[in-house]
PDB file of C-alpha atoms and ligand atoms in Angstrom:
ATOM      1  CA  UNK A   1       2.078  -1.333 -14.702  1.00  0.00           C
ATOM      2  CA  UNK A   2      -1.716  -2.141 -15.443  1.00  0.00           C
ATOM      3  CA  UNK A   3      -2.001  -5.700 -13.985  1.00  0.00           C
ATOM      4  CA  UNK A   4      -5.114  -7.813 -14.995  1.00  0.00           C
ATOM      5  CA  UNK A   5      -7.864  -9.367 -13.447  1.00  0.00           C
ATOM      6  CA  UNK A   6      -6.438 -13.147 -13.864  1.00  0.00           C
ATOM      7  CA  UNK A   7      -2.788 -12.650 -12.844  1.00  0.00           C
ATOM      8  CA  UNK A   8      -1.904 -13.012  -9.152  1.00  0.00           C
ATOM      9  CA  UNK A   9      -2.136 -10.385  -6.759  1.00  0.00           C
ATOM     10  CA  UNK A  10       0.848  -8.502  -6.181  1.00  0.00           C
ATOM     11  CA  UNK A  11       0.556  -8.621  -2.638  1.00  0.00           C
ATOM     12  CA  UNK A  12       1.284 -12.215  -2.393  1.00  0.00           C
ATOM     13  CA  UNK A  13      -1.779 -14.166  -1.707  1.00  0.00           C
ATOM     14  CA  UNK A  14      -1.618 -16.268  -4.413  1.00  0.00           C
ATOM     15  CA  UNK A  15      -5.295 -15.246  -5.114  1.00  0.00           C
ATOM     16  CA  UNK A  16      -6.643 -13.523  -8.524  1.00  0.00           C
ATOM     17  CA  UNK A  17      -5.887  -9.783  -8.510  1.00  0.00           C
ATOM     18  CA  UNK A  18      -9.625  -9.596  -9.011  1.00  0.00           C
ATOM     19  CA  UNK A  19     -10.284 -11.496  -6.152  1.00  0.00           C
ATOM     20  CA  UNK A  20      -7.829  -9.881  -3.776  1.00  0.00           C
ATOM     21  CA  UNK A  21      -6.858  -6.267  -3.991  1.00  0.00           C
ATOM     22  CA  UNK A  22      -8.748  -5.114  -6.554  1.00  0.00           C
ATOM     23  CA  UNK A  23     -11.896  -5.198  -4.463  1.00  0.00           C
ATOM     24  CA  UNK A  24     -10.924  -2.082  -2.812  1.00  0.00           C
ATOM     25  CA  UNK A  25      -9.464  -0.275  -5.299  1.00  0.00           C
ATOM     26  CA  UNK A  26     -12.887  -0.536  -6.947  1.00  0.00           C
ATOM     27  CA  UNK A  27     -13.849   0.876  -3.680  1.00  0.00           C
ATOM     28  CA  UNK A  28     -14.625  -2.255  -0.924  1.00  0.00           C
ATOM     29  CA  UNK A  29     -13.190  -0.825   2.162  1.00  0.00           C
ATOM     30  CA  UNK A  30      -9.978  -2.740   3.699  1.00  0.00           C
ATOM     31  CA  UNK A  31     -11.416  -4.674   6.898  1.00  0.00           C
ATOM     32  CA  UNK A  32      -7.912  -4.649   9.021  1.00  0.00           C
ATOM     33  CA  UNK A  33      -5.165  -2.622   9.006  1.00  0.00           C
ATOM     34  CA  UNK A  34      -3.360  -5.621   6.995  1.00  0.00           C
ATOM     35  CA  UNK A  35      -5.212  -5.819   4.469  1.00  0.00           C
ATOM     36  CA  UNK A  36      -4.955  -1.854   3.887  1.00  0.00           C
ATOM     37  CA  UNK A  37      -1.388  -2.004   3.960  1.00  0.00           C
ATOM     38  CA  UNK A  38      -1.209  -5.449   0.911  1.00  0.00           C
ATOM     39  CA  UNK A  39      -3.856  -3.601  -0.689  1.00  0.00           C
ATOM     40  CA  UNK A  40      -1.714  -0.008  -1.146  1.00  0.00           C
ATOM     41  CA  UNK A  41       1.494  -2.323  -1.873  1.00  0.00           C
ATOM     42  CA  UNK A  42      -0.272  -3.564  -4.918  1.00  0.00           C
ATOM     43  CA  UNK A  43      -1.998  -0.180  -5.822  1.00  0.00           C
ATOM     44  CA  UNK A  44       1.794   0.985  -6.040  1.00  0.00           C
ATOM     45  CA  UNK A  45       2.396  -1.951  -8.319  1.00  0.00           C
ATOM     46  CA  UNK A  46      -0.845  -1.382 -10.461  1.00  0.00           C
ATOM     47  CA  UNK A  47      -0.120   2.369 -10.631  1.00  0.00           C
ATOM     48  CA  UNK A  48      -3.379   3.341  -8.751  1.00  0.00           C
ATOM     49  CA  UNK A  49      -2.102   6.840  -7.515  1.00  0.00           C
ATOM     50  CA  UNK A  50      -5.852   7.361  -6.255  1.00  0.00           C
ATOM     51  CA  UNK A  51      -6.167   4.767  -3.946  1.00  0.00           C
ATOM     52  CA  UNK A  52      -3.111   5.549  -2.976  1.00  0.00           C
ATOM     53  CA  UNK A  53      -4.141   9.377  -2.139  1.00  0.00           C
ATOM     54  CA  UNK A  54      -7.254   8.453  -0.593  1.00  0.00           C
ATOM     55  CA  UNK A  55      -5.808   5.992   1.974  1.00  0.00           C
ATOM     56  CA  UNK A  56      -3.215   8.268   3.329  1.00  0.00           C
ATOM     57  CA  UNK A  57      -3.736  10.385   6.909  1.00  0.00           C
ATOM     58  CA  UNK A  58      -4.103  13.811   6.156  1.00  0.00           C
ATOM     59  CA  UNK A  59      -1.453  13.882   8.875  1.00  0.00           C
ATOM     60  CA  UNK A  60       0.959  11.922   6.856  1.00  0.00           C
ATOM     61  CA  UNK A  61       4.267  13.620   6.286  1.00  0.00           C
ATOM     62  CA  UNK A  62       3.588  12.675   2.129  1.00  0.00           C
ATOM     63  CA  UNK A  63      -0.124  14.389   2.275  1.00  0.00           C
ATOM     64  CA  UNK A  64      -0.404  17.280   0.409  1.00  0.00           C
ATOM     65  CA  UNK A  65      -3.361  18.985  -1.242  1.00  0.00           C
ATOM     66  CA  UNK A  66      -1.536  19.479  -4.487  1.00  0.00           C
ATOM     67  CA  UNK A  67      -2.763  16.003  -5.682  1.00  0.00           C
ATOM     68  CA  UNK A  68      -1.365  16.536  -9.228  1.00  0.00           C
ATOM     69  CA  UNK A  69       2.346  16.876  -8.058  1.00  0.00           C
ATOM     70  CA  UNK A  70       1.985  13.628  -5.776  1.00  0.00           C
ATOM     71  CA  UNK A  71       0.165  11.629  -8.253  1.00  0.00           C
ATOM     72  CA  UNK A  72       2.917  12.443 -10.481  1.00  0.00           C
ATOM     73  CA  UNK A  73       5.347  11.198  -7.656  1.00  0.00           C
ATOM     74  CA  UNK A  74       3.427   8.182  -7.063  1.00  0.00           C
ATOM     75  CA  UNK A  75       3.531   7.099 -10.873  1.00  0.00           C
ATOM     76  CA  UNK A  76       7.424   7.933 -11.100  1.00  0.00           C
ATOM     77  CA  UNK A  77       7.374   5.226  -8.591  1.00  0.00           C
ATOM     78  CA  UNK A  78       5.417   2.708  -9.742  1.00  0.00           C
ATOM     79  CA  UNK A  79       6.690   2.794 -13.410  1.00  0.00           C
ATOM     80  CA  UNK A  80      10.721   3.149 -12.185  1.00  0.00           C
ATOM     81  CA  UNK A  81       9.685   0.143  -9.708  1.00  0.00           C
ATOM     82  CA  UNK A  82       9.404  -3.391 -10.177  1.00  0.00           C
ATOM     83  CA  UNK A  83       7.236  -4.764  -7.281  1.00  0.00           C
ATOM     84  CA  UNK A  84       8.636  -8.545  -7.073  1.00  0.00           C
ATOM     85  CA  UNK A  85       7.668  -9.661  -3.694  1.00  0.00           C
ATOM     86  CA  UNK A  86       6.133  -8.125  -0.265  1.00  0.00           C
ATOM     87  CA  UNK A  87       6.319 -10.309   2.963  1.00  0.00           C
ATOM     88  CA  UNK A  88       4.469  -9.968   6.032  1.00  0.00           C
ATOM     89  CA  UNK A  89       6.157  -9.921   9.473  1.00  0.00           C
ATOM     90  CA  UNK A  90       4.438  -8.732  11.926  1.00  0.00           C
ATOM     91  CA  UNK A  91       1.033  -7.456  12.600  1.00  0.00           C
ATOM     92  CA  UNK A  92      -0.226  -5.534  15.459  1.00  0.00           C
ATOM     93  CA  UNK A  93      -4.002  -5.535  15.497  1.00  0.00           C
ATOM     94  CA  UNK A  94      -6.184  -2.555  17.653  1.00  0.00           C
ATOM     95  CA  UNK A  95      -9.102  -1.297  17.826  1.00  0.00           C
ATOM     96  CA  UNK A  96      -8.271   2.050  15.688  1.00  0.00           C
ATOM     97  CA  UNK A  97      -4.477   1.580  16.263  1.00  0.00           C
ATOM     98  CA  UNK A  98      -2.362  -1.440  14.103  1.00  0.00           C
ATOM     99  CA  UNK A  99       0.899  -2.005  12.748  1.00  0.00           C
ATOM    100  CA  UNK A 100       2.134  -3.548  10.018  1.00  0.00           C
ATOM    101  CA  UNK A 101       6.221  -4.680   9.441  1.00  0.00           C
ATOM    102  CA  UNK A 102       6.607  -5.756   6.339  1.00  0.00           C
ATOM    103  CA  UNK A 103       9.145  -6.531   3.673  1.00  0.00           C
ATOM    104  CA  UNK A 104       8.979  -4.881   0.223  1.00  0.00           C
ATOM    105  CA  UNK A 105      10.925  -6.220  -2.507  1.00  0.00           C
ATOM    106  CA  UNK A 106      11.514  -3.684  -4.787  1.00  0.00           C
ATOM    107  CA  UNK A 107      14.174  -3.369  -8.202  1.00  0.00           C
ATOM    108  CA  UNK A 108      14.307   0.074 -10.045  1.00  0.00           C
ATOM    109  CA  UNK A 109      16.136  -0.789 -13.183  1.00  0.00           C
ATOM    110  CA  UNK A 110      17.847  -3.667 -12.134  1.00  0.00           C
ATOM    111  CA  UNK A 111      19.385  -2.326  -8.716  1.00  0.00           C
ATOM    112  CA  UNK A 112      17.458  -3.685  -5.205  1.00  0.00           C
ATOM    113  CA  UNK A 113      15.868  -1.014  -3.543  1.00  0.00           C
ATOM    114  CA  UNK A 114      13.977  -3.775  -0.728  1.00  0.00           C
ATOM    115  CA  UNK A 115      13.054  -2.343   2.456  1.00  0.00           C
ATOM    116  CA  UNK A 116      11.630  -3.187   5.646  1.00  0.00           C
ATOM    117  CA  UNK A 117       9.046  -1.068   7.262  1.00  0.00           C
ATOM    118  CA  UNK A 118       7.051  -0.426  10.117  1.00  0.00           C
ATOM    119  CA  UNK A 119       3.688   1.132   9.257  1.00  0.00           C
ATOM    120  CA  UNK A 120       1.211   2.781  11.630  1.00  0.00           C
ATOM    121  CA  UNK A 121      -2.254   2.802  10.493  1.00  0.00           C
ATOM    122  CA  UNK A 122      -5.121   4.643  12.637  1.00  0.00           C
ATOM    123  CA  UNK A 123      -8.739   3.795  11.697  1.00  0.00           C
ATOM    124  CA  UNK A 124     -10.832   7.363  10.623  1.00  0.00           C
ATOM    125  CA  UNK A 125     -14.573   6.953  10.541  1.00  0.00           C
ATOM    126  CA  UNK A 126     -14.326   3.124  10.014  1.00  0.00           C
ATOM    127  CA  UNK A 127     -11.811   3.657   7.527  1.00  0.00           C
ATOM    128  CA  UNK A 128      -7.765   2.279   8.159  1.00  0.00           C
ATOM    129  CA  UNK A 129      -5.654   5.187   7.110  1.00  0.00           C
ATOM    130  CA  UNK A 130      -1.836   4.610   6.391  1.00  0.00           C
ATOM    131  CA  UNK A 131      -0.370   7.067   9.133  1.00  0.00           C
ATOM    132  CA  UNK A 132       3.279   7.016   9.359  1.00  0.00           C
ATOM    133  CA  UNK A 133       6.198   4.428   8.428  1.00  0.00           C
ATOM    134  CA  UNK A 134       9.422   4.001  10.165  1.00  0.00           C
ATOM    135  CA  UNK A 135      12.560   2.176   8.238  1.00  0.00           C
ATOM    136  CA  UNK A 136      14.073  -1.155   9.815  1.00  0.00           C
ATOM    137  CA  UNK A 137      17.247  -2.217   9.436  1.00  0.00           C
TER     138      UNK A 137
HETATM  139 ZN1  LIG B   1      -3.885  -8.842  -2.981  1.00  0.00          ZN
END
């Protein structure tokens, strides 16, 4: 879904998208670990299968270098997905180790998909890198 400027952030902040995630997917890099992981949950939502790619740990079980097939996977996602809430619940800050738990709320044509997840995210020459995620229950 292409989300404008003027509506609210997907992630939650109550903020213009233009003056919350946006700012790194037009390339401002992600200060914490946090805001890494609010600004991928509303790349998912916006459909930005680049920013997506390019903030992923080559060590990732999802990397691949056959960026075609998962940008095709990523906008499967996003268009089958209806992104209607994500909720912060824990965050773990480090110095090039964080983690994030967080709650996704998620419907794919009308049946709730939400999950909770833990996500690790290492820092990579100043950079936060989503590096693994582990289900809650
Ligand atoms: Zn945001």
């Amino acid at each position: 879904m292409k989300i404008s400027g003027n509506s609210f952030c997907p992630c939650g902040s109550q903020k213009k998208y233009k003056h919350c995630c946006r700012i790194f997917h037009y390339g401002e890099n992600p200060k914490s670990a946090l805001e890494l992981m609010k600004s991928r949950y509303s790349a998912f939502a916006s459909n930005d299968s680049l920013y997506i790619i390019d903030t992923t740990h080559r060590d990732n079980s999802d990397f691949t270098q056959d960026t075609k097939a998962w940008q095709e996977d990523i906008h499967n996602f996003s268009k089958q997905s209806d992104f209607r809430k994500l909720e912060i619940f824990d965050f773990i800050d480090g110095e090039d180790e964080a983690y994030v738990t967080f709650k996704a709320t998620i419907f794919q044509g009308g049946i709730d998909v939400t999950f909770i997840e833990k996500s690790k995210f290492l820092k990579v020459d100043n950079q936060w890198l989503y590096y693994s995620g582990e289900f809650m229950t």
